[in-house]
Amino acid sequence: MRLRGEAGNEVTQQQRNVEEMLERAARTEQRDAAQELADKTQARPNVAQTPRRMMAGIACTLIGGVLWGVNGSVSKILMEQYDASPMWVACVREIFAGLIFLACGAIGSPKAMRKAFTTVRDYPMYLVTALTCVTLVQVAYLFSIHWTNAGTATVLQTVNLLMVLVYVCVRGRRKPTVHEVVGVALAFAGVWLLATGGDLGALSLPLPGLLWGLADAFACACLAIIPVKLIAKYGNFVVNGITFLLSGLILTPFVRPWAHVPAFDARGWWLLVFTVVVGTFVAFWLYMAGVVRIGSMRATMFGTIEPVAATVTAVMWTGAIFTPIDLIGFALILIMAFLVH
């Protein structure tokens, strides 16, 4: 009985530790999101951030981008080896990741979660965020690949750097800094080299592909801008939970995921769990945590680590080899990271 009681106390203490951790994370992200909103109204970019906040934001953004890159490789395995449709994967991971976000929000910031659901005037913003920052990001990228190819779609997606830079400069009523201009150019060049191997002939640009690619870039730019105000009010977990679940439910009538479940073996189910928990929940949580700490422009630039991670995992899992062009692309993105930092 005594051992059972001690075990019960340990479980209770662990639950309290988890609740305290989630509560601290929610408070920190709300505070940093509020600071990011204040920074955007300044005529000059804020360079006086504390080193701890800056490094935490950079780390979150980089890890989130790496996990996105790994998630792309995992999703490709699910689609090619298990015949899972891209929209099925997108719908399932949005719904379940949304539920995980909401569970964390209920534990870490229950008051903010209740307020989020009872503040009806914010419902239209939830819908806009879900459609633009979640649904359109997934659908536009898939159709961009369909009409062009993966390399072209990735290069077009990188146009979001220019969109975010224009927004930040217009919002702050300032000119772009030299570091920002050079950083955007290096990031774009690095992604282009990784995606196409430096071969202009690898770019395929029919009009529908161009339009879907630009729509994807627009959605990715919105991801670094639109949710910040909501996160300042309700926290990262709550906002992501509502928007992901809403997006998944919007896709459900069209995808009908229960009617087309792929024939997964044990490995397939584990990969699906990975893409939901790590590649979607953890990746988006970390990326948005980075956005509210270092700002949308820096976060968008550091997010270009995604194709680097995708290339590295492809080499590790498929036996492909790095080409000199790949290494040059890596170097350009790393130089960009140092400039932005």
PDB file of C-alpha atoms in Angstrom, residues 90 129-144 157 212-223:
ATOM      1  CA  ALA A  90      -3.062  16.807 -44.586  1.00  0.00           C
ATOM      2  CA  THR A 129      -6.184  32.149 -40.094  1.00  0.00           C
ATOM      3  CA  ALA A 130      -7.345  28.564 -40.617  1.00  0.00           C
ATOM      4  CA  LEU A 131      -8.079  29.033 -44.320  1.00  0.00           C
ATOM      5  CA  THR A 132      -4.995  31.126 -45.110  1.00  0.00           C
ATOM      6  CA  CYS A 133      -2.271  29.906 -42.750  1.00  0.00           C
ATOM      7  CA  VAL A 134      -3.194  26.225 -42.586  1.00  0.00           C
ATOM      8  CA  THR A 135      -5.464  25.077 -45.433  1.00  0.00           C
ATOM      9  CA  LEU A 136      -4.014  27.248 -48.212  1.00  0.00           C
ATOM     10  CA  VAL A 137      -0.421  26.460 -47.183  1.00  0.00           C
ATOM     11  CA  GLN A 138      -1.101  22.745 -47.651  1.00  0.00           C
ATOM     12  CA  VAL A 139      -3.387  22.844 -50.702  1.00  0.00           C
ATOM     13  CA  ALA A 140      -1.487  25.495 -52.676  1.00  0.00           C
ATOM     14  CA  TYR A 141       1.832  23.686 -52.215  1.00  0.00           C
ATOM     15  CA  LEU A 142       0.327  20.373 -53.363  1.00  0.00           C
ATOM     16  CA  PHE A 143      -1.217  21.944 -56.474  1.00  0.00           C
ATOM     17  CA  SER A 144       1.989  23.865 -57.163  1.00  0.00           C
ATOM     18  CA  GLN A 157       7.432  29.287 -51.949  1.00  0.00           C
ATOM     19  CA  TRP A 212      -0.534  28.200 -57.147  1.00  0.00           C
ATOM     20  CA  GLY A 213       3.126  28.748 -56.230  1.00  0.00           C
ATOM     21  CA  LEU A 214       2.565  32.434 -55.545  1.00  0.00           C
ATOM     22  CA  ALA A 215      -0.562  31.555 -53.549  1.00  0.00           C
ATOM     23  CA  ASP A 216       1.565  29.197 -51.466  1.00  0.00           C
ATOM     24  CA  ALA A 217       4.174  31.928 -50.919  1.00  0.00           C
ATOM     25  CA  PHE A 218       1.415  34.326 -49.856  1.00  0.00           C
ATOM     26  CA  ALA A 219       0.015  31.778 -47.393  1.00  0.00           C
ATOM     27  CA  CYS A 220       3.483  31.125 -45.921  1.00  0.00           C
ATOM     28  CA  ALA A 221       4.001  34.866 -45.502  1.00  0.00           C
ATOM     29  CA  CYS A 222       0.639  35.131 -43.743  1.00  0.00           C
ATOM     30  CA  LEU A 223       1.688  32.328 -41.384  1.00  0.00           C
TER      31      LEU A 223
END
